[in-house]
Short mmCIF file of C-alpha atoms in Angstrom, two decimals:
data_model
loop_
_atom_site.label_atom_id
_atom_site.label_comp_id
_atom_site.label_asym_id
_atom_site.label_seq_id
_atom_site.Cartn_x
_atom_site.Cartn_y
_atom_site.Cartn_z
CA UNK A 248 -3.29 -49.47 47.05
CA UNK A 249 -4.49 -52.62 48.41
CA UNK A 250 -4.97 -53.19 52.14
CA UNK A 251 -3.48 -55.97 54.16
CA UNK A 252 -4.25 -59.31 52.53
CA UNK A 253 -5.93 -62.08 54.43
CA UNK A 254 -4.35 -65.51 53.88
CA UNK A 255 -5.14 -69.01 55.25
CA UNK A 256 -2.47 -71.50 55.31
CA UNK A 257 -2.54 -74.62 57.75
CA UNK A 258 0.02 -74.08 60.58
CA UNK A 259 1.38 -77.74 60.40
CA UNK A 260 1.02 -80.43 57.80
CA UNK A 261 2.60 -83.91 57.19
CA UNK A 262 5.32 -84.23 54.64
CA UNK A 263 3.87 -84.93 51.20
CA UNK A 264 0.31 -83.47 51.98
CA UNK A 265 -1.32 -81.30 49.56
CA UNK A 266 -2.77 -78.22 51.54
CA UNK A 267 -5.31 -75.68 50.45
CA UNK A 268 -4.46 -72.14 50.57
CA UNK A 269 -6.94 -69.22 50.52
CA UNK A 270 -6.22 -65.63 49.88
CA UNK A 271 -8.27 -62.60 49.86
CA UNK A 272 -7.23 -59.15 49.24
CA UNK A 273 -9.18 -55.68 49.37
CA UNK A 274 -9.13 -54.04 46.04
CA UNK A 275 -11.58 -52.30 43.91
CA UNK A 276 -10.68 -54.08 40.75
CA UNK A 277 -11.93 -51.07 38.68
CA UNK A 278 -12.68 -52.76 35.40
CA UNK A 279 -12.48 -49.85 33.06
CA UNK A 280 -15.97 -50.34 31.81
CA UNK A 281 -17.79 -48.30 34.39
CA UNK A 282 -18.74 -44.74 33.87
CA UNK A 283 -18.47 -41.82 36.26
CA UNK A 284 -22.22 -41.16 37.10
CA UNK A 285 -21.53 -37.32 37.23
CA UNK A 286 -19.37 -36.68 34.26
CA UNK A 287 -20.20 -39.62 32.13
CA UNK A 288 -16.59 -40.53 31.53
CA UNK A 289 -15.24 -43.98 31.81
CA UNK A 290 -13.42 -44.52 35.07
CA UNK A 291 -9.77 -45.76 34.03
CA UNK A 292 -8.90 -49.34 34.62
CA UNK A 293 -7.04 -50.21 37.79
CA UNK A 294 -6.74 -53.96 38.80
CA UNK A 295 -4.49 -56.28 40.26
CA UNK A 296 -3.13 -57.95 37.13
CA UNK A 297 -0.88 -60.65 38.57
CA UNK A 298 -0.59 -62.96 41.69
CA UNK A 299 2.22 -65.27 42.42
CA UNK A 300 2.92 -67.74 45.20
CA UNK A 301 6.36 -69.11 46.06
CA UNK A 302 7.44 -71.78 48.55
CA UNK A 303 11.08 -71.48 49.82
CA UNK A 304 11.83 -69.66 46.54
CA UNK A 305 10.03 -71.99 44.06
CA UNK A 306 6.90 -71.01 42.25
CA UNK A 307 3.88 -73.01 43.46
CA UNK A 308 0.99 -71.19 41.68
CA UNK A 309 0.44 -68.01 39.76
CA UNK A 310 -2.07 -66.30 37.83
CA UNK A 311 -2.68 -63.57 35.24
CA UNK A 312 -5.85 -61.63 36.27
CA UNK A 313 -8.19 -59.71 33.86
CA UNK A 314 -10.86 -57.22 34.72
CA UNK A 315 -13.44 -60.02 34.82
CA UNK A 316 -12.33 -60.90 38.42
CA UNK A 317 -14.49 -59.42 41.10
CA UNK A 318 -13.80 -56.82 43.59
CA UNK A 319 -11.64 -58.04 46.51
CA UNK A 320 -10.12 -60.89 44.58
CA UNK A 321 -10.26 -64.09 46.30
CA UNK A 322 -8.10 -67.07 45.24
CA UNK A 323 -8.06 -70.73 46.49
CA UNK A 324 -5.29 -73.02 45.26
CA UNK A 325 -3.28 -76.13 46.38
CA UNK A 326 0.30 -76.70 47.38
CA UNK A 327 2.27 -79.88 48.00
CA UNK A 328 4.62 -79.48 51.02
CA UNK A 329 7.51 -81.79 51.64
CA UNK A 330 9.54 -79.63 54.12
CA UNK A 331 8.94 -76.73 56.48
CA UNK A 332 9.10 -73.38 55.13
CA UNK A 333 7.52 -70.07 54.07
CA UNK A 334 4.97 -69.11 51.60
CA UNK A 335 5.39 -65.75 49.99
CA UNK A 336 2.58 -64.18 48.23
CA UNK A 337 2.89 -61.23 45.72
CA UNK A 338 0.03 -59.16 44.22
CA UNK A 339 0.98 -56.80 41.36
CA UNK A 340 -1.24 -53.91 40.65
CA UNK A 341 -1.68 -52.12 37.13
CA UNK A 342 0.42 -49.13 38.35
CA UNK A 343 3.29 -51.61 39.18
CA UNK A 344 3.02 -51.42 42.93
CA UNK A 345 3.20 -54.71 44.76
CA UNK A 346 1.82 -56.18 48.19
CA UNK A 347 3.60 -58.80 49.66
CA UNK A 348 2.80 -61.29 52.53
CA UNK A 349 4.44 -64.44 53.94
CA UNK A 350 3.13 -67.41 55.78
CA UNK A 351 5.18 -70.21 57.68
CA UNK A 352 4.25 -73.85 57.75
CA UNK A 353 5.78 -76.55 59.96
CA UNK A 354 5.97 -79.87 58.27
CA UNK A 355 6.47 -83.08 60.35
CA UNK B 212 -41.37 -51.11 -9.35
CA UNK B 213 -42.79 -48.12 -7.70
CA UNK B 214 -40.60 -46.69 -4.97
CA UNK B 215 -42.56 -44.07 -2.96
CA UNK B 216 -40.80 -41.35 -1.00
CA UNK B 217 -42.52 -42.51 2.29
CA UNK B 218 -41.15 -46.11 1.96
CA UNK B 219 -37.73 -44.97 1.07
CA UNK B 220 -37.61 -42.73 4.27
CA UNK B 221 -38.91 -45.68 6.37
CA UNK B 222 -36.09 -47.93 4.95
CA UNK B 223 -33.36 -45.54 5.51
CA UNK B 224 -34.41 -44.91 9.19
CA UNK B 225 -34.43 -48.79 9.75
CA UNK B 226 -30.97 -49.22 8.27
CA UNK B 227 -29.59 -46.42 10.32
CA UNK B 228 -31.13 -47.88 13.57
CA UNK B 229 -29.99 -51.37 12.70
CA UNK B 230 -26.28 -49.86 12.16
CA UNK B 231 -26.56 -48.10 15.69
CA UNK B 232 -27.59 -51.30 17.23
CA UNK B 233 -24.94 -53.42 15.75
CA UNK B 234 -22.13 -50.91 16.71
CA UNK B 235 -23.62 -50.93 20.29
CA UNK B 236 -23.48 -54.75 20.61
CA UNK B 237 -19.92 -54.98 19.21
CA UNK B 238 -18.68 -52.55 21.80
CA UNK B 239 -20.46 -53.93 24.79
CA UNK B 240 -20.00 -57.77 24.35
CA UNK B 241 -17.29 -60.02 22.94
CA UNK B 242 -18.27 -62.54 20.50
CA UNK B 243 -18.00 -66.34 20.26
CA UNK B 244 -15.51 -65.59 17.53
CA UNK B 245 -13.02 -63.72 20.00
CA UNK B 246 -13.35 -66.56 22.38
CA UNK B 247 -12.52 -69.06 19.82
CA UNK B 248 -9.49 -66.94 18.63
CA UNK B 249 -8.25 -66.75 22.14
CA UNK B 250 -8.58 -70.60 22.72
CA UNK B 251 -6.84 -71.12 19.38
CA UNK B 252 -3.88 -68.97 20.34
CA UNK B 253 -3.68 -70.48 23.84
CA UNK B 254 -3.85 -74.15 22.41
CA UNK B 255 -1.26 -73.78 19.77
CA UNK B 256 -1.11 -76.71 17.41
CA UNK B 257 -3.20 -78.88 19.74
CA UNK B 258 -6.93 -79.23 19.06
CA UNK B 259 -9.02 -78.89 22.28
CA UNK B 260 -10.72 -82.16 23.49
CA UNK B 261 -13.43 -82.74 26.04
CA UNK B 262 -12.84 -84.34 29.38
CA UNK B 263 -10.13 -84.30 32.25
CA UNK B 264 -10.91 -80.65 33.11
CA UNK B 265 -13.92 -79.74 35.24
CA UNK B 266 -15.44 -76.37 35.52
CA UNK B 267 -17.66 -75.68 38.37
CA UNK B 268 -20.06 -72.57 38.27
CA UNK B 269 -23.58 -72.10 39.50
CA UNK B 270 -26.31 -72.53 37.16
CA UNK B 271 -28.02 -69.37 38.14
CA UNK B 272 -26.14 -66.41 39.44
CA UNK B 273 -28.28 -63.83 41.03
CA UNK B 274 -25.36 -61.12 41.33
CA UNK B 275 -23.22 -61.10 38.24
CA UNK B 276 -20.52 -59.12 40.19
CA UNK B 277 -19.44 -62.23 42.26
CA UNK B 278 -19.90 -65.53 40.64
CA UNK B 279 -17.96 -68.23 42.26
CA UNK B 280 -16.17 -70.57 39.73
CA UNK B 281 -13.85 -73.38 40.32
CA UNK B 282 -11.59 -75.49 37.98
CA UNK B 283 -10.01 -78.71 38.47
CA UNK B 284 -7.91 -80.99 36.13
CA UNK B 285 -7.10 -84.61 36.50
CA UNK B 286 -3.41 -84.93 36.37
CA UNK B 287 -0.65 -86.83 38.48
CA UNK B 288 1.17 -83.32 38.83
CA UNK B 289 4.73 -84.95 38.44
CA UNK B 290 7.63 -83.23 37.15
CA UNK B 291 7.22 -84.59 33.56
CA UNK B 292 3.38 -84.83 33.53
CA UNK B 293 1.65 -81.81 34.98
CA UNK B 294 -1.04 -79.07 34.02
CA UNK B 295 0.78 -75.94 32.88
CA UNK B 296 -2.08 -73.57 32.84
CA UNK B 297 -5.90 -73.05 32.65
CA UNK B 298 -7.47 -70.12 31.00
CA UNK B 299 -11.07 -68.99 31.87
CA UNK B 300 -13.11 -67.16 29.25
CA UNK B 301 -16.50 -65.61 29.42
CA UNK B 302 -18.08 -65.36 25.83
CA UNK B 303 -20.54 -62.48 26.60
CA UNK B 304 -18.28 -60.05 28.56
CA UNK B 305 -16.88 -56.96 27.16
CA UNK B 306 -13.38 -58.73 27.20
CA UNK B 307 -13.63 -62.50 27.25
CA UNK B 308 -10.43 -63.02 29.18
CA UNK B 309 -11.04 -63.83 32.86
CA UNK B 310 -8.09 -65.34 34.44
CA UNK B 311 -5.25 -67.75 33.66
CA UNK B 312 -4.01 -69.95 36.39
CA UNK B 313 -0.37 -71.24 36.02
CA UNK B 314 0.21 -74.41 37.88
CA UNK B 315 3.53 -76.10 38.67
CA UNK B 316 4.21 -79.69 39.91
CA UNK B 317 4.53 -78.01 43.46
CA UNK B 318 0.79 -77.35 43.22
CA UNK B 319 0.19 -80.96 43.98
CA UNK B 320 -3.37 -80.97 42.65
CA UNK B 321 -4.43 -78.89 39.65
CA UNK B 322 -7.43 -77.10 41.13
CA UNK B 323 -8.11 -73.29 41.83
CA UNK B 324 -11.20 -71.12 42.50
CA UNK B 325 -12.04 -67.46 42.45
CA UNK B 326 -14.97 -65.28 41.89
CA UNK B 327 -15.72 -63.53 38.62
CA UNK B 328 -17.88 -60.98 37.03
CA UNK B 329 -20.43 -62.06 34.26
CA UNK B 330 -22.18 -59.07 32.20
CA UNK B 331 -25.14 -61.31 31.22
CA UNK B 332 -26.24 -64.80 30.95
CA UNK B 333 -23.68 -66.61 28.88
CA UNK B 334 -21.20 -69.45 28.43
CA UNK B 335 -18.20 -69.62 30.59
CA UNK B 336 -15.17 -71.79 29.04
CA UNK B 337 -12.10 -73.27 30.75
CA UNK B 338 -9.27 -74.61 28.79
CA UNK B 339 -6.49 -76.55 30.19
CA UNK B 340 -3.04 -76.94 28.76
CA UNK B 341 -0.97 -80.01 29.87
CA UNK B 342 2.91 -80.16 29.98
CA UNK B 343 2.65 -82.49 26.94
CA UNK B 344 0.87 -79.90 24.90
CA UNK B 345 -2.54 -81.56 24.78
CA UNK B 346 -5.55 -79.17 25.47
CA UNK B 347 -8.76 -79.91 27.20
CA UNK B 348 -11.94 -77.72 27.57
CA UNK B 349 -14.96 -77.51 29.52
CA UNK B 350 -18.10 -75.20 29.14
CA UNK B 351 -20.82 -74.04 31.55
CA UNK B 352 -23.76 -71.85 30.78
CA UNK B 353 -24.47 -69.52 33.60
CA UNK B 354 -27.78 -67.45 33.87
CA UNK B 355 -27.26 -64.13 35.27
CA UNK B 356 -30.05 -62.06 36.97
CA UNK B 357 -28.21 -58.80 37.51
CA UNK B 358 -25.23 -58.07 35.30
CA UNK B 359 -21.94 -57.24 36.71
CA UNK B 360 -20.14 -54.80 34.61
CA UNK B 361 -21.66 -51.41 35.86
CA UNK B 362 -23.10 -50.66 32.60
#
């Protein structure tokens, strides 16, 4: 399962600002195309196939991920903040497990 | 016409080899047709136009395992005029789908970046769908030195 994600969100922002959020999570993103060198069998696919970001319960950004995304998937996107609150991030694995994280932001 | 036994054997070997080669290619790489089909599915009734969307990718990627790409779409991102989603496709990968970004008016600006795998030198296509149903596309050719699909 994926390890603790790294997320960069500014601590403070002015109301109405568009901020940049960067996330990185450790995951092998096994594409299902690689072969085991010893046995010659295909290694089964196991990737993070969904990512979602919410701010105070409203979806800000999401994406459907396919095996063509690199290992340790990195995502950078924007969000418009009008009030203080919490960003929550959810990564969903092929086997259904999820990794969740959250970050607070103070808007003045 | 005089058909010699030798010529017949030579031809049949050639045919068999080309058959093997064709099968191999179709398994390893998606075709431009697959990509076109996916774009048509994504676009619905609208026909994709150039402009508004900008796809940023390196001209030459040394390592096909991590190729940084970025998309940005011109849009006011208000409640009734925003970018719904952007789909990224790689024509020469085993599966052309790369990622689909889903934006909302809360995104502020329709831009996102990530890192992708490229199996070989090929075109990368980004398709944006607006909230009014119009569709825009942009294509970049990326040269890949070392492929990134572990083949």
